[in-house]
Short mmCIF file of C-alpha atoms in Angstrom, two decimals:
data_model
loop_
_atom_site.label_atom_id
_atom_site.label_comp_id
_atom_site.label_asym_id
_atom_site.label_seq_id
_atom_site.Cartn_x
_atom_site.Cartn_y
_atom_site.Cartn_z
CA UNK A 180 36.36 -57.97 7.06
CA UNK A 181 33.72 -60.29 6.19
CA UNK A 182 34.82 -62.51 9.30
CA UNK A 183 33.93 -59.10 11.14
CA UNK A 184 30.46 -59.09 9.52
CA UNK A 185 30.16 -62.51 10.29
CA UNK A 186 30.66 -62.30 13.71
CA UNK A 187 27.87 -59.20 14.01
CA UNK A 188 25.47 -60.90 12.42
CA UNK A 189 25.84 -64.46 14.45
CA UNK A 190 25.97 -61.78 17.90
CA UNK A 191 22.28 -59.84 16.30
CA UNK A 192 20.76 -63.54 15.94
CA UNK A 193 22.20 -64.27 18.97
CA UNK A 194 20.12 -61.48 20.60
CA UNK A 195 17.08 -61.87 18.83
CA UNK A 196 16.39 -65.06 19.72
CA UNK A 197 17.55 -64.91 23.51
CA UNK A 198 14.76 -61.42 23.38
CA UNK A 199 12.05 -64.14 21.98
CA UNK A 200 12.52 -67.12 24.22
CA UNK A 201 12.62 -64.56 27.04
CA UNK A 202 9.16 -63.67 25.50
CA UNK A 203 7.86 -66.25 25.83
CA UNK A 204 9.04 -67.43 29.37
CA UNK A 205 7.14 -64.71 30.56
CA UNK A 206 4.10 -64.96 28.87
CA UNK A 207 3.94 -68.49 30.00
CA UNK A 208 4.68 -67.23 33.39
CA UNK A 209 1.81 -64.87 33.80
CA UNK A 210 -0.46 -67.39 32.62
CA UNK A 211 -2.29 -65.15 29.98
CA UNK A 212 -2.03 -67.89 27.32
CA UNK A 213 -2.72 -70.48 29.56
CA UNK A 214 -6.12 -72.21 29.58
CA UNK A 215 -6.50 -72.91 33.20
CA UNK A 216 -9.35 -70.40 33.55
CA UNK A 217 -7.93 -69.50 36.68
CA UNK A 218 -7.00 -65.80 37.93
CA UNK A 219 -4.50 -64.94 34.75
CA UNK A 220 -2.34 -61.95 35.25
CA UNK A 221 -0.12 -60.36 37.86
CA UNK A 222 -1.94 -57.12 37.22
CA UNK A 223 -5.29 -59.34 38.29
CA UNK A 224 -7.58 -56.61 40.16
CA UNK A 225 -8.26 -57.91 44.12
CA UNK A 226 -11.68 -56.77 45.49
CA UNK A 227 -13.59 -57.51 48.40
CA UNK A 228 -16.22 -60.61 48.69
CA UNK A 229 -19.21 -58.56 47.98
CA UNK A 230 -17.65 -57.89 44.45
CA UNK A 231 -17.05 -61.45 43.45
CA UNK A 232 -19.47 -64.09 42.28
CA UNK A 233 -22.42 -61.57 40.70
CA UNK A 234 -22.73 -60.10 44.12
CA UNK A 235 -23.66 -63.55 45.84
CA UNK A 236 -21.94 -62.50 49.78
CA UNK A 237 -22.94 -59.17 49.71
CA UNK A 238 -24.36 -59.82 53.20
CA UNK A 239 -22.29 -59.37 56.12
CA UNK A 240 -22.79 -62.66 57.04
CA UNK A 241 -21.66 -64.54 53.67
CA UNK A 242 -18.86 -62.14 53.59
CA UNK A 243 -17.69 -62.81 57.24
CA UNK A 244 -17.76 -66.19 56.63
CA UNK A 245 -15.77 -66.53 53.08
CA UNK A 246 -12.97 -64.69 55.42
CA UNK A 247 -13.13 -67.37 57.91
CA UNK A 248 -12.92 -70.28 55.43
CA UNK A 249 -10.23 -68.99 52.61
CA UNK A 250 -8.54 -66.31 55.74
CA UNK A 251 -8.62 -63.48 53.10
CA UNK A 252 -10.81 -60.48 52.68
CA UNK A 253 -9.48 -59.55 49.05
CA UNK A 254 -10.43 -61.91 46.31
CA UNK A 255 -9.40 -62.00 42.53
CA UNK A 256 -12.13 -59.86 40.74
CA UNK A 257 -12.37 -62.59 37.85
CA UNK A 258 -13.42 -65.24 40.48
CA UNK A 259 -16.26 -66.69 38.17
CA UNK A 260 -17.27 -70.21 36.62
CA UNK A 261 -20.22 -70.62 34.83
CA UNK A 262 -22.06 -67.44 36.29
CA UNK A 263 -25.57 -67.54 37.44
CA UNK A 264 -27.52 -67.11 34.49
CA UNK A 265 -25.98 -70.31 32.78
CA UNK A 266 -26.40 -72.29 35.63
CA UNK A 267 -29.92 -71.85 36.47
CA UNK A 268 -30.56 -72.30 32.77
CA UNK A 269 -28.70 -75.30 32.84
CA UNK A 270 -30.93 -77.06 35.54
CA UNK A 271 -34.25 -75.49 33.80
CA UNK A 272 -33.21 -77.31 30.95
CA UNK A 273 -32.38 -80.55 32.79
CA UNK A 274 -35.64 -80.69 34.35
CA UNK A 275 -37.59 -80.42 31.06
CA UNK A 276 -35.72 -83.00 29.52
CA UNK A 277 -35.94 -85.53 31.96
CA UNK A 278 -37.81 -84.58 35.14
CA UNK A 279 -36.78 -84.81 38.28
CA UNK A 280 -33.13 -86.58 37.77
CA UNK A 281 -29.56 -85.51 38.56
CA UNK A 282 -29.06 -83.07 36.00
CA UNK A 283 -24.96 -82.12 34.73
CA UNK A 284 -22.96 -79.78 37.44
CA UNK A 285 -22.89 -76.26 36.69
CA UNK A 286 -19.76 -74.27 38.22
CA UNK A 287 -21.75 -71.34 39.86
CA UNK A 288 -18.13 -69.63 40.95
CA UNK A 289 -14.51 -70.12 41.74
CA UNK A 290 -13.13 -68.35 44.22
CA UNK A 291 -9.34 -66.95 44.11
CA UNK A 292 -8.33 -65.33 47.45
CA UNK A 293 -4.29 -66.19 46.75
CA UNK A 294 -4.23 -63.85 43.74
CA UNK A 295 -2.80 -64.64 39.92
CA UNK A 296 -3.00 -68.85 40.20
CA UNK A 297 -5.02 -71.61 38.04
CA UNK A 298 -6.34 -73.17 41.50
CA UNK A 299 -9.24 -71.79 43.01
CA UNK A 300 -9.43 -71.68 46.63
CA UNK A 301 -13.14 -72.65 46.46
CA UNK A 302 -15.68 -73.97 44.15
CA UNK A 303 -19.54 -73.67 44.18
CA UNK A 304 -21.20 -76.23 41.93
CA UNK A 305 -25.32 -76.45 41.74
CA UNK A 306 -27.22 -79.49 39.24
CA UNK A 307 -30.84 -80.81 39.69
CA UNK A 308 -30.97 -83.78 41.94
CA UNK A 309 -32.68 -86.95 41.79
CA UNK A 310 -33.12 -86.64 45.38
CA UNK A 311 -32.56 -90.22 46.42
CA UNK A 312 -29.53 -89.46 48.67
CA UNK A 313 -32.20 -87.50 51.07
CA UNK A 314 -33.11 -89.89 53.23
CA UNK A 315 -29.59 -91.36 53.69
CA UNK A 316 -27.93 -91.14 57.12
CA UNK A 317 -24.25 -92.23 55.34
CA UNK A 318 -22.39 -89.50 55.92
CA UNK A 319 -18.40 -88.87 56.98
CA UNK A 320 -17.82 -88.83 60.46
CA UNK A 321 -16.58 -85.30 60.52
CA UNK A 322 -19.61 -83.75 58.70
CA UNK A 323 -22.19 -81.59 60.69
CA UNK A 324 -25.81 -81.91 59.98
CA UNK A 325 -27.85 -78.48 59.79
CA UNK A 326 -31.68 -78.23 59.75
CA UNK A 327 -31.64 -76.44 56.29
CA UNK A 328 -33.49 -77.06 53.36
CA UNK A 329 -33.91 -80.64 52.88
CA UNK A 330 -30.63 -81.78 53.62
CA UNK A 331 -27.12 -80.05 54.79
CA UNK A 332 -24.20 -81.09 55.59
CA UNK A 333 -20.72 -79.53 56.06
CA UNK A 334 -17.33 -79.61 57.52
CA UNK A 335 -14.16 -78.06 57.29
CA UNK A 336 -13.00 -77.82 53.94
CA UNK A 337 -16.58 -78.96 52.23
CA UNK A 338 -20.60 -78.48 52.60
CA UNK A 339 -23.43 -80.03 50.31
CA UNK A 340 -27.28 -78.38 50.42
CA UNK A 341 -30.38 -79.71 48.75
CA UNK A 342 -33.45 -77.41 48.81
CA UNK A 343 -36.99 -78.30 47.28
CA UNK A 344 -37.96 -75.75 43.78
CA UNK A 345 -41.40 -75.07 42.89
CA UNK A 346 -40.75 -73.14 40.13
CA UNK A 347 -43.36 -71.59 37.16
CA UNK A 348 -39.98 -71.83 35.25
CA UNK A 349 -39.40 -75.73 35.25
CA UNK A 350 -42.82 -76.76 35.95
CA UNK A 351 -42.48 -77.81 38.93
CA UNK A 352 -44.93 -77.84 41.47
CA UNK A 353 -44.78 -77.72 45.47
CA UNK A 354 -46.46 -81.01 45.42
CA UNK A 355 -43.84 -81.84 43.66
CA UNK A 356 -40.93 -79.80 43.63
CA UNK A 357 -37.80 -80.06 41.96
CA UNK A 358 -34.34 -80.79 43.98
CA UNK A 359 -31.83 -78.64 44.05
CA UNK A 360 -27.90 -79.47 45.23
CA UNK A 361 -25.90 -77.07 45.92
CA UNK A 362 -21.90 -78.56 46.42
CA UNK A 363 -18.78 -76.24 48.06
CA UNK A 364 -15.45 -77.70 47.99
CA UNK A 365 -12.38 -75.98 49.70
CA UNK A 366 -9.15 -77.16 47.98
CA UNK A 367 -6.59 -76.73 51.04
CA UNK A 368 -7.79 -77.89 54.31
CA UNK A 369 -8.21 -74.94 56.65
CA UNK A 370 -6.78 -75.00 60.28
CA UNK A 371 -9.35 -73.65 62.41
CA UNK A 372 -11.97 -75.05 64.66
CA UNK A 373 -14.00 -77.73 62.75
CA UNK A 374 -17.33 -76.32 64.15
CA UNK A 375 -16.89 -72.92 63.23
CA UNK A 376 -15.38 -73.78 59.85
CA UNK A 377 -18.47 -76.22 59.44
CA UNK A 378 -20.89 -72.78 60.45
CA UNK A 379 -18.55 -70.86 57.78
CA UNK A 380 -18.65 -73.11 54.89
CA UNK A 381 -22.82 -73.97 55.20
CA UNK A 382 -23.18 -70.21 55.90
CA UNK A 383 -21.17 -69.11 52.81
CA UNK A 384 -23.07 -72.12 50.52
CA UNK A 385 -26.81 -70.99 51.56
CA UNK A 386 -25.82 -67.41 49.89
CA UNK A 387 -24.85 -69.18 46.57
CA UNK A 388 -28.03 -71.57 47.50
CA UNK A 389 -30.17 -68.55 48.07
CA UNK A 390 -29.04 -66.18 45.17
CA UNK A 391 -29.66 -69.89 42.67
CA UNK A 392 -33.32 -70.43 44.25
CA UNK A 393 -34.30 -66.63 43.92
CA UNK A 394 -32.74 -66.67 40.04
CA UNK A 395 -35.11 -70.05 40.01
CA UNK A 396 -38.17 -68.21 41.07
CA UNK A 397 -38.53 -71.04 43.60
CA UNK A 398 -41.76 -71.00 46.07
CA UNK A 399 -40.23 -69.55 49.09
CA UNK A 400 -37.28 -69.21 48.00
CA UNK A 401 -36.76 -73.16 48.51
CA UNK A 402 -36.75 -72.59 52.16
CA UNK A 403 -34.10 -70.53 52.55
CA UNK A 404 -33.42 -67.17 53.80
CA UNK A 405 -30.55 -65.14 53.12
CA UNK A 406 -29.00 -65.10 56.40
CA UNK A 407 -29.68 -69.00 57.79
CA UNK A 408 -30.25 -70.07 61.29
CA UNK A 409 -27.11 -73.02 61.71
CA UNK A 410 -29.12 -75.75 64.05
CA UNK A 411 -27.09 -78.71 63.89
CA UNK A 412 -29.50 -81.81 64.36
CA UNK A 413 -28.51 -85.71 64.51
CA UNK A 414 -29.96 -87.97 61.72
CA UNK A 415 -31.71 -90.83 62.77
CA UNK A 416 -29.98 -94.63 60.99
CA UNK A 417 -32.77 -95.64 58.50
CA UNK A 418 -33.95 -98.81 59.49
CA UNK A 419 -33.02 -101.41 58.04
#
């Protein structure tokens, strides 16, 4: 009898523990304990591009073009970073410290268009720049030049934007206006022509851009506009 018992209690144990490591494989699975910050959770709400980001491609344009780049129209509805509060504070508070120097990255947004995963499929960083790199013709060979702001450049799977801030907020003045980058990064190369995608990415940055300088209270809105005219142009070599 009490080998019986025996046997019934080693088979509940048994059970029990199989039921918690099976627990526990799926929690780990969903990634709701995880600390990747990514989209957590298979239940992870997809919404269109005007409903990620605070709103930043509302426009038809910004939206059109976030479908070229990531080839998705639904995006994870947590697609955030720092948010755009925190990172305009972050370069106000840069600038007062210590003028006009290259201030710490803020992550504006991360962009999931693959749904639950803890890799975004884009990335929008903005800091205050020192502006030295402006007048710098060293660029990679596959990078397009854009007359926007005070510098542009993109490509397929990456675009960088600097735009002048004369802003009440930091100080600045448009004698001497604050520098703005703005930085998107794609993390898997997108097939596609590398015009268009070039077009796509700068198009989809200037929103972010544009949504940062207005938050800003920048003069002008820094230059931009929320629907940018793409001219490519060809930077002269800086003599040397």
């Amino acid at each position: 009898m009490r080998d019986v018992k025996a046997i019934k209690a080693w088979k509940a144990m048994t059970s029990a523990i199989l039921v918690g490591v099976l627990g526990l494989s799926l929690t780990s699975c969903s990634g709701k304990d995880g600390d990747g910050g990514g989209a957590e959770g298979s239940d992870q709400a997809m919404v269109g591009a005007g409903e990620i980001c605070e709103g930043t491609f509302a426009s038809p344009g910004a939206r059109e073009a976030l479908a070229k780049v990531t080839k998705a129209d639904r995006f994870a509805q947590n697609s955030v970073g720092d948010g755009l509060d925190k990172t305009v504070s972050n370069i106000v508070s840069d600038y007062e410290l210590s003028g006009p120097s290259k201030g710490k990255d803020s992550s504006l947004c991360h962009i999931y268009a693959g749904g639950p995963s803890d890799l975004d499929d884009m990335s929008l960083r903005f800091a205050l720049d020192d502006g030295e790199s402006l007048d710098s013709t060293d660029q990679a060979p596959q990078l397009t030049s854009y007359s926007l702001g005070r510098r542009a450049l993109a490509g397929n799977d990456y675009a960088a934007l600097y735009f002048p801030c004369a802003s009440s907020k930091m100080g600045s003045t448009s004698d001497d206006p604050a520098v703005v980058s703005g930085v998107l990064r794609v993390r898997l190369e997108p097939r596609g022509d590398v015009g268009e995608l070039s077009k796509a990415n700068m198009t989809v940055l200037n929103a972010a851009a544009f949504a940062v300088a207005k938050r800003l209270g920048c003069a002008g809105n820094g230059g931009l506009t929320e629907t940018p005219v793409l001219k490519p142009v060809v930077l002269k070599p800086t003599p040397t």
